[in-house]
Amino acid sequence: MKKVRITVMRITTYPDLMAEYENPLEHACDMSEGQTFIADGWRKPEGFCESAWESMSAFVMTLAHGGEGLYNHWMKNPKTAMVSCNDGFRPVSFYLEALDEDASC
């Protein structure tokens, strides 16, 4: 099993949807663009958003176990994936890359 790098590529917000449907939140997301995390095989990186992890853990697991060409080879690099968290008000896009480094689990 391999480690997987998770890079925050883009954070988007939809203020119009937030104003109409969301209860006001003081703080919703700790991610910043360019931030990276390393998943040690199937393990969620420390400090990583639980909701985002639930959205991507199957992709991380697949890449960590050597899976390639997800969804009929939609990525140029077959050992990668681009996924987003499931927050409809402020989605975050993540780039996942299988590393050559072995996981410790």
Coordinates of C-alpha atoms in Angstrom, one line a residue:
M1 CA 0.0 0.0 0.0
K2 CA 1.2 3.5 -0.8
K3 CA 0.9 7.0 0.7
V4 CA -1.4 9.5 -1.1
R5 CA -0.8 13.2 -1.3
I6 CA -3.9 15.4 -1.0
T7 CA -3.5 18.9 -2.3
V8 CA -6.2 21.6 -1.8
M9 CA -6.5 23.0 -5.4
R10 CA -9.5 25.4 -5.1
I11 CA -12.0 26.7 -2.6
T12 CA -15.2 28.1 -3.9
T13 CA -18.1 29.7 -2.1
Y14 CA -21.6 30.4 -3.2
P15 CA -22.7 33.5 -1.2
D16 CA -26.2 33.6 -2.8
L17 CA -26.9 30.0 -1.8
M18 CA -25.5 30.6 1.7
A19 CA -27.6 33.7 2.2
E20 CA -30.8 32.0 1.1
Y21 CA -30.4 28.5 2.7
E22 CA -27.7 28.3 5.3
N23 CA -27.9 29.2 8.9
P24 CA -25.0 31.6 9.6
L25 CA -21.8 29.9 10.6
E26 CA -18.8 31.6 12.2
H27 CA -16.4 29.0 10.9
A28 CA -16.9 26.2 8.4
C29 CA -13.6 25.2 6.8
D30 CA -9.9 25.2 7.8
M31 CA -8.5 24.5 4.3
S32 CA -6.4 26.9 2.3
E33 CA -5.4 26.6 -1.4
G34 CA -2.1 24.9 -1.9
Q35 CA -2.3 23.1 1.5
T36 CA -1.1 19.5 1.4
F37 CA -1.8 16.4 3.5
I38 CA -0.4 12.9 3.3
A39 CA -2.7 10.0 3.8
D40 CA -0.8 7.0 5.1
G41 CA -2.6 4.3 3.1
W42 CA -6.2 4.2 4.3
R43 CA -5.6 6.5 7.3
K44 CA -7.1 10.0 7.3
P45 CA -4.4 12.7 7.7
E46 CA -4.3 14.3 11.1
G47 CA -6.3 17.6 11.2
F48 CA -8.1 16.8 7.9
C49 CA -11.8 17.7 7.6
E50 CA -14.0 14.7 8.4
S51 CA -16.7 15.6 5.8
A52 CA -14.1 16.0 3.1
W53 CA -12.5 12.7 4.0
E54 CA -15.9 11.0 3.8
S55 CA -16.2 12.3 0.2
M56 CA -12.8 11.1 -0.9
S57 CA -11.7 8.2 1.2
A58 CA -12.7 5.6 -1.4
F59 CA -10.6 7.3 -4.0
V60 CA -7.6 7.5 -1.6
M61 CA -8.0 3.8 -0.7
T62 CA -8.1 2.9 -4.4
L63 CA -5.0 4.9 -5.2
A64 CA -3.2 3.6 -2.1
H65 CA -3.8 0.1 -3.2
G66 CA -2.4 0.7 -6.7
G67 CA -5.6 1.4 -8.5
E68 CA -5.2 3.4 -11.7
G69 CA -7.3 5.0 -14.5
L70 CA -10.3 5.8 -12.3
Y71 CA -13.6 6.5 -14.1
N72 CA -12.4 5.3 -17.5
H73 CA -9.1 7.2 -17.4
W74 CA -10.6 10.7 -16.9
M75 CA -7.3 12.0 -15.5
K76 CA -4.1 12.5 -17.6
N77 CA -2.0 10.8 -14.9
P78 CA -3.7 7.5 -14.1
K79 CA -2.4 7.5 -10.6
T80 CA -4.3 10.6 -9.6
A81 CA -7.8 11.9 -9.1
M82 CA -9.6 15.2 -8.7
V83 CA -12.4 15.1 -6.2
S84 CA -14.4 17.7 -4.2
C85 CA -15.9 17.7 -0.8
N86 CA -19.7 17.5 -0.5
D87 CA -20.3 21.0 1.0
G88 CA -22.7 22.6 -1.4
F89 CA -22.1 26.1 -0.1
R90 CA -18.3 26.1 -0.1
P91 CA -16.9 23.1 -2.1
V92 CA -13.2 22.4 -2.0
S93 CA -11.5 20.6 -4.9
F94 CA -8.6 18.2 -4.0
Y95 CA -6.0 16.7 -6.2
L96 CA -5.0 13.2 -5.0
E97 CA -1.7 11.6 -6.1
A98 CA -0.5 8.1 -5.3
L99 CA 3.1 8.4 -4.1
D100 CA 5.9 5.9 -4.5
E101 CA 6.5 5.8 -0.8
D102 CA 5.1 2.8 1.1
A103 CA 2.5 3.4 3.8
S104 CA 3.3 2.3 7.3
C105 CA 0.0 0.4 7.7

